[in-house]
Short mmCIF file of C-alpha atoms and ligand atoms in Angstrom, two decimals:
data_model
loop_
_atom_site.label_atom_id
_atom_site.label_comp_id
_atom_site.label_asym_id
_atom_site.label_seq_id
_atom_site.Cartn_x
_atom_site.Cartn_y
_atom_site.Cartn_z
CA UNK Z 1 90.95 122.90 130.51
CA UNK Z 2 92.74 120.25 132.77
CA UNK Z 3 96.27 119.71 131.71
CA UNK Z 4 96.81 115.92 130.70
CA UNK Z 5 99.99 114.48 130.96
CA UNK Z 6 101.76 112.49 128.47
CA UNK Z 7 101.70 109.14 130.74
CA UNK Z 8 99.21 106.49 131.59
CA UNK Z 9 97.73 106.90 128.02
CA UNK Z 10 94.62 103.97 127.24
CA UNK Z 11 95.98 101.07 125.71
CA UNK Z 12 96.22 100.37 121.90
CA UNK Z 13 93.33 98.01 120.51
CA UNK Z 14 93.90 98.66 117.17
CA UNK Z 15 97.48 97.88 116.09
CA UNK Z 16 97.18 97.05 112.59
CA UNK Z 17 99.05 100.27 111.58
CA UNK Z 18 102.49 99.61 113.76
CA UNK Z 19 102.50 96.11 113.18
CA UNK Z 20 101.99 97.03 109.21
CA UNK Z 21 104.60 99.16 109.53
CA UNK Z 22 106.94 97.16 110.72
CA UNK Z 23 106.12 94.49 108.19
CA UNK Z 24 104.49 91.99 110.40
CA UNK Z 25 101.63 89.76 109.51
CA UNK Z 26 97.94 91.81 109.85
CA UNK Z 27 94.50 90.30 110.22
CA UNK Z 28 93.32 92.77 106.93
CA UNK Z 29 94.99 95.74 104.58
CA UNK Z 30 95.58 98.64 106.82
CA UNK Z 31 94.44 101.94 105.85
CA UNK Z 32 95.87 105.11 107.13
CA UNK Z 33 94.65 108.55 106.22
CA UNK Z 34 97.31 110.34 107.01
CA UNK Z 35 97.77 112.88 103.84
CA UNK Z 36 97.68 116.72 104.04
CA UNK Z 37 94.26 117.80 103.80
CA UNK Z 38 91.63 114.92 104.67
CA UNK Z 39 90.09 117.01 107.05
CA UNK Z 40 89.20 120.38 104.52
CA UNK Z 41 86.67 117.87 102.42
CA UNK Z 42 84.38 117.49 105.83
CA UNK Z 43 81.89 120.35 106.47
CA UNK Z 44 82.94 119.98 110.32
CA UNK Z 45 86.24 120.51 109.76
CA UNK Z 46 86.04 123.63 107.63
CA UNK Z 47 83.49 124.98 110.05
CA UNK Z 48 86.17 124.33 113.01
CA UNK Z 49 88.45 126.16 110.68
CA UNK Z 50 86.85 128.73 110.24
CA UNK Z 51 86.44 129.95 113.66
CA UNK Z 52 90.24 130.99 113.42
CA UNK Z 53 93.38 131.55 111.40
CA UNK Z 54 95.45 128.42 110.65
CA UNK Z 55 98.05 128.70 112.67
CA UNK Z 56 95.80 130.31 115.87
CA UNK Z 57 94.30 126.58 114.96
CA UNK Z 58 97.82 124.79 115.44
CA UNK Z 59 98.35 126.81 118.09
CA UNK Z 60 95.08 125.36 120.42
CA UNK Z 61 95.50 122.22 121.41
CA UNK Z 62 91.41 121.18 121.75
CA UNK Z 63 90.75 122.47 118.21
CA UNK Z 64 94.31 120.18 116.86
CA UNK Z 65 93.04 117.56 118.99
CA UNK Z 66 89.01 118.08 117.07
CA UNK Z 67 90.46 118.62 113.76
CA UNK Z 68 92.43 115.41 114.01
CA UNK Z 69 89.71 112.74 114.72
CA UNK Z 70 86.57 114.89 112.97
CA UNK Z 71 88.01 112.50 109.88
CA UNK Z 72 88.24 109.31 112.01
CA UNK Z 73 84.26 109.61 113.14
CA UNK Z 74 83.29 109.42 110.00
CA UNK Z 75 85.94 106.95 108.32
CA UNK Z 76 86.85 103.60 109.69
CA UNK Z 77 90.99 103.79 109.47
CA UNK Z 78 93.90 102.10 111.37
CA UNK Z 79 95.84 105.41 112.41
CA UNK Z 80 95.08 109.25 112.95
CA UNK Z 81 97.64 112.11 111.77
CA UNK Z 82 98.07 115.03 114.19
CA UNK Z 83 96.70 118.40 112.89
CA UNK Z 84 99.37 120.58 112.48
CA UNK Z 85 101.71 122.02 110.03
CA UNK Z 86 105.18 121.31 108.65
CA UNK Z 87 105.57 125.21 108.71
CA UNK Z 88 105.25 125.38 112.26
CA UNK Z 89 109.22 124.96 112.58
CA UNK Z 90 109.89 127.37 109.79
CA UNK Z 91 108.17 129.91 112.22
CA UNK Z 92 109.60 128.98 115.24
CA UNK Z 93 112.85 129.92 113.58
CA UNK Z 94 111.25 133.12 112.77
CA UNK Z 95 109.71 136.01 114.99
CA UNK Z 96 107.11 133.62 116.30
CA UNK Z 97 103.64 134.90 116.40
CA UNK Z 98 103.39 137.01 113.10
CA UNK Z 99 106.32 135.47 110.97
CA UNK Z 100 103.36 133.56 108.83
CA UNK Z 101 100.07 133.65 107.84
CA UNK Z 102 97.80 132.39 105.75
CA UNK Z 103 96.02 133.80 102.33
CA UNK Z 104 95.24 130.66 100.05
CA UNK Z 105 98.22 129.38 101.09
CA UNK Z 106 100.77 129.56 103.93
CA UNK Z 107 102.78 133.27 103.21
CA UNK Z 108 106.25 133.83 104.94
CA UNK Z 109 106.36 137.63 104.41
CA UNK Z 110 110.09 138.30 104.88
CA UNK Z 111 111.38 135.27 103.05
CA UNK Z 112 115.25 134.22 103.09
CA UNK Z 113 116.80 136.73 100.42
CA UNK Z 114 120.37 135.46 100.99
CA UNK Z 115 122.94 133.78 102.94
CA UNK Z 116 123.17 136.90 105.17
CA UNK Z 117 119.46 136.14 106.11
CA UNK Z 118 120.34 133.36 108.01
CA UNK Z 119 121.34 135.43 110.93
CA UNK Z 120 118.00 136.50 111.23
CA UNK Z 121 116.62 133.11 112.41
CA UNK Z 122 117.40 131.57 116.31
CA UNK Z 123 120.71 129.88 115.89
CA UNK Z 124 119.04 127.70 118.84
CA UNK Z 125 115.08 126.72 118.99
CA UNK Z 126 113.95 124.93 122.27
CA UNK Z 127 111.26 123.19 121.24
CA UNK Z 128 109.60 122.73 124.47
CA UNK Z 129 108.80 125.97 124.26
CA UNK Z 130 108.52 127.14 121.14
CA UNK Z 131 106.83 123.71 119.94
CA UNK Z 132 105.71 122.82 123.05
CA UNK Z 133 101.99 123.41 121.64
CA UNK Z 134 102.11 120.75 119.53
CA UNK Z 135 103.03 118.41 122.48
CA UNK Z 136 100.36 119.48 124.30
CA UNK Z 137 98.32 118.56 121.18
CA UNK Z 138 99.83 115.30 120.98
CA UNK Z 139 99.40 114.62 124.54
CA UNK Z 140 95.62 115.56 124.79
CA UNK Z 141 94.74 113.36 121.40
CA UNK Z 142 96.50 109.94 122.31
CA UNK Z 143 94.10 110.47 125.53
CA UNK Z 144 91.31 111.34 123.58
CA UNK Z 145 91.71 109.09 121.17
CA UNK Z 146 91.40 106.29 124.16
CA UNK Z 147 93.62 103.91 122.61
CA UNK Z 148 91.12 103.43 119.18
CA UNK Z 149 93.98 103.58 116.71
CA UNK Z 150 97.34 104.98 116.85
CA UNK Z 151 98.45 108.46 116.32
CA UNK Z 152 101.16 109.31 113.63
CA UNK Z 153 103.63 112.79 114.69
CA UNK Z 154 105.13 114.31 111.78
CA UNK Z 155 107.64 116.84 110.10
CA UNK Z 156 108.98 118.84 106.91
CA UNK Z 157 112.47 117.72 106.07
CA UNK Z 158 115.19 120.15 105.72
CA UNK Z 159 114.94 121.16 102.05
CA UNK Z 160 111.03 121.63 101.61
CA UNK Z 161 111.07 123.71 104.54
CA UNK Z 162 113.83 125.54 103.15
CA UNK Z 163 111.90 126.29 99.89
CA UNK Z 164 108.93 127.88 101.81
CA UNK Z 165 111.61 130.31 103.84
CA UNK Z 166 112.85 131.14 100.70
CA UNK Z 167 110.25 131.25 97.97
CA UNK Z 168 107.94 132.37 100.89
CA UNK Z 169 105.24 130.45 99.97
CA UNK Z 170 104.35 127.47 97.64
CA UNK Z 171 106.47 127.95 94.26
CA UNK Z 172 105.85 126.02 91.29
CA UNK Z 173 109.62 125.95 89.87
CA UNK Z 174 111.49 126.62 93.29
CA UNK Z 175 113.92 128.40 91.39
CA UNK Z 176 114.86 130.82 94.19
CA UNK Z 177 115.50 128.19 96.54
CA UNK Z 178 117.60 126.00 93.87
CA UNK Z 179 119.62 129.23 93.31
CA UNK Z 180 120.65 128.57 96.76
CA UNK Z 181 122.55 125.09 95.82
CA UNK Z 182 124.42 126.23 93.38
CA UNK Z 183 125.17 129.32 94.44
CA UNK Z 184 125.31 129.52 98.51
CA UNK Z 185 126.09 125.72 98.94
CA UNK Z 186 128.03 126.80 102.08
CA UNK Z 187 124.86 128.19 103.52
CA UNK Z 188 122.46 125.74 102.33
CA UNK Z 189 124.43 123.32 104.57
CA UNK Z 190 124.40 125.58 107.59
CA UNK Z 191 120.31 126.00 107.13
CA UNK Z 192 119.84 122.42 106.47
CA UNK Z 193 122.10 121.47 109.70
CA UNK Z 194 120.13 123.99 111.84
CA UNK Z 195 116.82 122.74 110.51
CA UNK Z 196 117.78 118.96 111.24
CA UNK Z 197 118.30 119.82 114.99
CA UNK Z 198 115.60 121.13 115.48
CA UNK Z 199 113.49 118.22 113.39
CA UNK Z 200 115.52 116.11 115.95
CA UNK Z 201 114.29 117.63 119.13
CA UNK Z 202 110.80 118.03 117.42
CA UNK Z 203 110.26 114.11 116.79
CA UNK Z 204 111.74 113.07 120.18
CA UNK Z 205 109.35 115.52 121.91
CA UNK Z 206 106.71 114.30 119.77
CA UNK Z 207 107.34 110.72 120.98
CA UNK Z 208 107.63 111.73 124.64
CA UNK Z 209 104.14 113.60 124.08
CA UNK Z 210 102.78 110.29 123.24
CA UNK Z 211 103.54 110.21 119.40
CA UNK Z 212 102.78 106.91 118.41
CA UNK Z 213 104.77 106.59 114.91
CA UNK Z 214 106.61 109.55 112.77
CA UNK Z 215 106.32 110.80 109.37
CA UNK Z 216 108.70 112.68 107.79
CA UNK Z 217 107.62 114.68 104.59
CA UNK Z 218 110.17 115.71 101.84
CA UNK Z 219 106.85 117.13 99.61
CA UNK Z 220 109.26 119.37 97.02
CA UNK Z 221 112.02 116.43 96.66
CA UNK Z 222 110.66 116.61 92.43
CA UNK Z 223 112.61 119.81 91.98
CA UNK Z 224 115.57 117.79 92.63
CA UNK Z 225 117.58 115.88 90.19
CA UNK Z 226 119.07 112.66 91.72
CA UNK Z 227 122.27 113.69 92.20
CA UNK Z 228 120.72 116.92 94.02
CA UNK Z 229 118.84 114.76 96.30
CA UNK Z 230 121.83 112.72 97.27
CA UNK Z 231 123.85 116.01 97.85
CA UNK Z 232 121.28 117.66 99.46
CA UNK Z 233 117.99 115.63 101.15
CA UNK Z 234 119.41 112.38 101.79
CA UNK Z 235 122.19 112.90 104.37
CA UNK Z 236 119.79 114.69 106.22
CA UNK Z 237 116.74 112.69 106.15
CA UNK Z 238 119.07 109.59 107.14
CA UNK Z 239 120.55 111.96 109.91
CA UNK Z 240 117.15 112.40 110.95
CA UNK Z 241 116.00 108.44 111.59
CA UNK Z 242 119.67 107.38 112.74
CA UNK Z 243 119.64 110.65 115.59
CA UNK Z 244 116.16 110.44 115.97
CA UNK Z 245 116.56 106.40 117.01
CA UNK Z 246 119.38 107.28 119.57
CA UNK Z 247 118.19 110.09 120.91
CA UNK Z 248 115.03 107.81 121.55
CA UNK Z 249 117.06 105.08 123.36
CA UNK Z 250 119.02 107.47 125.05
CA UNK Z 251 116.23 109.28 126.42
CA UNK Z 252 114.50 106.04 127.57
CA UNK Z 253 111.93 106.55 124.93
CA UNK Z 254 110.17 103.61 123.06
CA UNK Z 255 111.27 103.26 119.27
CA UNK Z 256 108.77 104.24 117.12
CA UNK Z 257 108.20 103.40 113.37
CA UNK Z 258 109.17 106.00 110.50
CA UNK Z 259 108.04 106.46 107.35
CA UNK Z 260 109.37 109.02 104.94
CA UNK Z 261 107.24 110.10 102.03
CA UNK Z 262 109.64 111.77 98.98
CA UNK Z 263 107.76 112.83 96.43
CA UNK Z 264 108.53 112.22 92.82
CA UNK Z 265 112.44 110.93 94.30
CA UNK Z 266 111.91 107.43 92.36
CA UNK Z 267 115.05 107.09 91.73
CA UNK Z 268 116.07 107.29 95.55
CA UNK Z 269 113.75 104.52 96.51
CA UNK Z 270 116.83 101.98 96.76
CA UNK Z 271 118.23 104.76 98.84
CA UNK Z 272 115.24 105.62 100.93
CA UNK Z 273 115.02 101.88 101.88
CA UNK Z 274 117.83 101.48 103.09
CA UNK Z 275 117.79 104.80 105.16
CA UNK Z 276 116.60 103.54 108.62
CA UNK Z 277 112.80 104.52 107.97
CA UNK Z 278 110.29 101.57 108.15
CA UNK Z 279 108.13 102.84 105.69
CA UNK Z 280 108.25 104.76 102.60
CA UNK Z 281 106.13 106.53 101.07
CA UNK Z 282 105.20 106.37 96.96
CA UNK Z 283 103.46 108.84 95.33
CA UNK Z 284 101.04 107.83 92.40
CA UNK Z 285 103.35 108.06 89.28
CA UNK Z 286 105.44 104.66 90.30
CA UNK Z 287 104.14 101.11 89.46
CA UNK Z 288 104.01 99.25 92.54
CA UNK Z 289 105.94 96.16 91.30
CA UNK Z 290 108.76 98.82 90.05
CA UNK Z 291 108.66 100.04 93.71
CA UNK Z 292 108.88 96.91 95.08
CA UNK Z 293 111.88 95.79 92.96
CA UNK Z 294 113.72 98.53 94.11
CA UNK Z 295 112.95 98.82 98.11
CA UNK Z 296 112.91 94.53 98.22
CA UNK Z 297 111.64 93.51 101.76
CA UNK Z 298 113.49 95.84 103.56
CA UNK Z 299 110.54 98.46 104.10
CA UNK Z 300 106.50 98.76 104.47
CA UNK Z 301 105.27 100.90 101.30
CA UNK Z 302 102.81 103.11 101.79
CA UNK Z 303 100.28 104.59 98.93
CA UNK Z 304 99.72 105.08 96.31
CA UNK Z 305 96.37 105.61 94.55
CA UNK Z 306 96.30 109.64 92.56
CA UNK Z 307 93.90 111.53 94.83
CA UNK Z 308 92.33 113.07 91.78
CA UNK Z 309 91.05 109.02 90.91
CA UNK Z 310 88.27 110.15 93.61
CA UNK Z 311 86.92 112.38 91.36
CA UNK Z 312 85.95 108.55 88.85
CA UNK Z 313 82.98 107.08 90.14
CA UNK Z 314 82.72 105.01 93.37
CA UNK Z 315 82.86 101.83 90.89
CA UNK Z 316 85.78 103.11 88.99
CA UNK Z 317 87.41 104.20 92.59
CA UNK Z 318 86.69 100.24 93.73
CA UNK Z 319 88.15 98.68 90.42
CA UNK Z 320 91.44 101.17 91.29
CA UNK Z 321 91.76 99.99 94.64
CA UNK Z 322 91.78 96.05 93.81
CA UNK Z 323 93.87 96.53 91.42
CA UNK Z 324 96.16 98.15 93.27
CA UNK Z 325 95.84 96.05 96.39
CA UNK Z 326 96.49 93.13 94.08
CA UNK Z 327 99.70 94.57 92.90
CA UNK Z 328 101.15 94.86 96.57
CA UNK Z 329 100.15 92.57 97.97
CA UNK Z 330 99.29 92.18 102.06
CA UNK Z 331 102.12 91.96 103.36
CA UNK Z 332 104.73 94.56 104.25
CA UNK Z 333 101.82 97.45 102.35
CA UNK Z 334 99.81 100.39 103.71
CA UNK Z 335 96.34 101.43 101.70
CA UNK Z 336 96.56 105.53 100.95
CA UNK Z 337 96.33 107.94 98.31
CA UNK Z 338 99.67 108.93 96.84
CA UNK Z 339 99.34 112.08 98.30
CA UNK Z 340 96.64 114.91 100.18
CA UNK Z 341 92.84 115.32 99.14
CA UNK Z 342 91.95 118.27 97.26
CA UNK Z 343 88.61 120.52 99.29
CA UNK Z 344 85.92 120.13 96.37
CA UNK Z 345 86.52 116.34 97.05
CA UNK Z 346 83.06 114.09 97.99
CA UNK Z 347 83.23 112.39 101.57
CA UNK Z 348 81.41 109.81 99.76
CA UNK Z 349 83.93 108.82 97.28
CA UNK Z 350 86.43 109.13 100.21
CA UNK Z 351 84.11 106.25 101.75
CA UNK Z 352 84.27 104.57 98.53
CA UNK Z 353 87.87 104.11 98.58
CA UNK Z 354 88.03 103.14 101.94
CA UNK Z 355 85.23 100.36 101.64
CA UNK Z 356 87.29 98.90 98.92
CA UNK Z 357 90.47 98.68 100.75
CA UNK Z 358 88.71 96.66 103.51
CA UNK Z 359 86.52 94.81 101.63
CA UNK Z 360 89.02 93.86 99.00
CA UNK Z 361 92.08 93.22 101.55
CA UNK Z 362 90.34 91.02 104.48
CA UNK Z 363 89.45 88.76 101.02
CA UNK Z 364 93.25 88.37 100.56
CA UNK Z 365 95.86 85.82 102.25
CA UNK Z 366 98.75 87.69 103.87
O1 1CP U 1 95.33 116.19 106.90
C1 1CP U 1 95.60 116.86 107.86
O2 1CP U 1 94.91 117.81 108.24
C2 1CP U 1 96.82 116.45 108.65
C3 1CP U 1 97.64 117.57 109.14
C4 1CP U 1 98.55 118.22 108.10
C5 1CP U 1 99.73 117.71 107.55
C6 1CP U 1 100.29 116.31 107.71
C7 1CP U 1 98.39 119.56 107.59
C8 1CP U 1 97.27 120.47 107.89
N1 1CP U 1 99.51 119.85 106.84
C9 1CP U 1 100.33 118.74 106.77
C10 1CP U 1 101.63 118.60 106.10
C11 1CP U 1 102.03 119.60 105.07
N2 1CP U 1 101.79 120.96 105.04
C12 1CP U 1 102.83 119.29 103.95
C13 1CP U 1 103.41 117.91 103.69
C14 1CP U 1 102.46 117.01 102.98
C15 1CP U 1 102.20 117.38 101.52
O3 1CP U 1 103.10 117.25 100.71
O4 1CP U 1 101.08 117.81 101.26
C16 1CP U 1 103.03 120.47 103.21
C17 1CP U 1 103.80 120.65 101.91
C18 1CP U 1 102.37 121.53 103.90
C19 1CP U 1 102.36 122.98 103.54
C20 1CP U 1 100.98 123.48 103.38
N3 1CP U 1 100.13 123.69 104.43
C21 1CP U 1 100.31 123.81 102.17
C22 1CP U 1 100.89 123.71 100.76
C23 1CP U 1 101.39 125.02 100.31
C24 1CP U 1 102.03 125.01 98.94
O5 1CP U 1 101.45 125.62 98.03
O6 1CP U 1 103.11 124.42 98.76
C25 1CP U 1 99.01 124.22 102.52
C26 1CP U 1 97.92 124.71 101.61
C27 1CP U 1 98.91 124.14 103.96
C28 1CP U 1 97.75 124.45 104.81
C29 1CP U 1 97.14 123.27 105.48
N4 1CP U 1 97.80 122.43 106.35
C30 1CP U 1 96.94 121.50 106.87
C31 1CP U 1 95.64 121.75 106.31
C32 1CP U 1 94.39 120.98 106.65
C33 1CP U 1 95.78 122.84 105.44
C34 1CP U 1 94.67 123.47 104.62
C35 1CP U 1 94.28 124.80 105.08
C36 1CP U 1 93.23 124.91 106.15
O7 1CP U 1 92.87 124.01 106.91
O8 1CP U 1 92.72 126.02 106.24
#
């Protein structure tokens, strides 16, 4: 396989997604598919899958760049989400190729036990080469994709990728990692600083790969109270857009859109808006007008129908959308679920949603 280089990419037809996102005027509703997941309700995709273990999968950068548009074949949306993983940086911390793997659900076998664990992980991670194979992913999709729709980079944020290398795996209380705040705060800080350079590097490389907006995910921000996510997820994840945007500029890099998706952290959505991200994220259990009082015009939201609402029928699914694309509004609003698709989900109720966003938002004045 010929190595593409991340220059003379195809140009952009379909902007509706950046524009969106940076709260200009669009012809109709965008819709961006972009949660975890979309891919495992296709039978392609799980066939793809299949042929290897996850991470093997994140690894190659023709089956990333497959897995990312087998979703955008069959579903007319404005922007495509890189396959990957936000535990790709947990492991590049690690040992590398055997630090992780997968059972029903990503496994780190020799979780964080304690502050003294810390030493264990690369105090330094250069991300061209231990990441460098998502670039290459990156690189070979924008080609591929031939300028269609945009394509969205991402990342964990420094505390839900600090409950996986603790908990070692998907926890439903994240007690062991809270532990950590109140009993290692010193520590905590020293992960969450070495995590946030690395996120850093990660999204600038992502951009110079020919990552087309960012999204940074702060899935297990719930666990945290409000004053905990002050103390400990919003200094970084404002670290992350403010250093992120420099590093951009400095590097000669275009500037990119960001969108940050906490979920459950409604009482940061003040906060989040004013935290240099275009675009925030809601999950399903906020009313849109309550998340519009409290983010104003500063941002783009993005969301936020429940996933499980695909499981009503497709006339219950279109009655959903209107109503939620009525309580928006056009302007300064991305169509998507609230958060990822569940695998016993039908394609065709997927469809269902997605007809209704465009059929009920090119209706609508901006
Ligand atoms: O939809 C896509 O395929 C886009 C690529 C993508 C993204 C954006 C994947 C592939 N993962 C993610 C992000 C991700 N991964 C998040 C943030 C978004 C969210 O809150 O859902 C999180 C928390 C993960 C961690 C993860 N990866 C879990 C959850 C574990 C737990 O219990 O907490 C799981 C099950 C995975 C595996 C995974 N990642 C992606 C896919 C398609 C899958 C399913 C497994 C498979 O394909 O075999």
């Amino acid at each position: 396989m010929e190595q593409l280089k991340p220059q003379d990419f195809p140009a952009l037809k379909n902007d509706t997604f950046l524009r969106a996102a940076r709260g200009e005027e669009v012809p109709a509703m965008c819709l961006c598919g972009c949660m975890r997941q979309a891919g495992q309700i296709l039978a392609e995709f799980r066939e793809t899958r299949a042929a290897q273990d996850f991470f093997a999968s994140c690894r190659s950068p023709e089956v990333c760049c497959e897995l990312t548009l087998q979703p955008l074949r069959r579903f007319p949306l404005d922007a495509a989400i890189i396959f990957s993983d936000i535990l790709v940086i947990p492991q590049a911390l690690g040992d590398g190729d055997s630090a992780w793997s997968r059972g029903g659900g990503p496994v780190f076998p020799e979780p964080l036990k304690g502050p003294e664990d810390l030493q264990k992980l690369k105090p330094v991670v250069d991300v061209s080469e231990d990441l460098g194979y998502v670039f290459r992913a990156i690189t070979l999709t924008r080609h591929k994709i031939s300028g269609r729709f945009p394509l969205i980079g991402f990342t964990g944020a420094p505390w839900t990728l600090m409950t996986y290398m603790i908990e070692g795996g998907g926890s439903n209380t994240m007690s062991k990692a809270k532990q950590w705040l109140y009993q290692h705060p010193g520590a905590s800080t020293s992960c969450w600083q070495l995590l946030t350079d690395v996120i850093v590097d990660y999204l600038v490389g992502q951009v110079a790969a020919g990552a087309q907006a960012l999204q940074v995910f702060e899935s297990h921000a719930g666990c945290l109270g409000p004053q905990q996510f002050a103390d400990f997820s919003l200094p970084y994840l404002r670290g992350i857009s403010c250093r992120v945007k420099k590093k951009l500029k400095a590097d000669g890099l275009e500037q990119v859109p960001m969108i940050v998706f906490a979920k459950d952290a409604h009482y940061a959505l003040e906060d989040l808006s004013q935290s240099d991200y275009e675009v925030v994220g809601l999950d399903w259990t906020i009313r849109p007008q309550e998340a519009r009082e409290k983010t104003g015009k500063r941002v783009t939201l993005q969301g936020n129908l429940d996933p499980c609402a695909l499981y009503a029928s497709k006339e219950n699914i279109e009655e959903m959308v209107k109503k939620m694309l009525e309580a928006f509004g056009c302007r300064g609003y991305i169509a998507n679920l609230g958060h990822g698709l569940y695998p016993d989900m039908d394609p065709e109720h997927v469809g269902a949603f997605i007809s209704a966003v465009h059929k009920y938002s090119e209706k609508k004045e901006n």
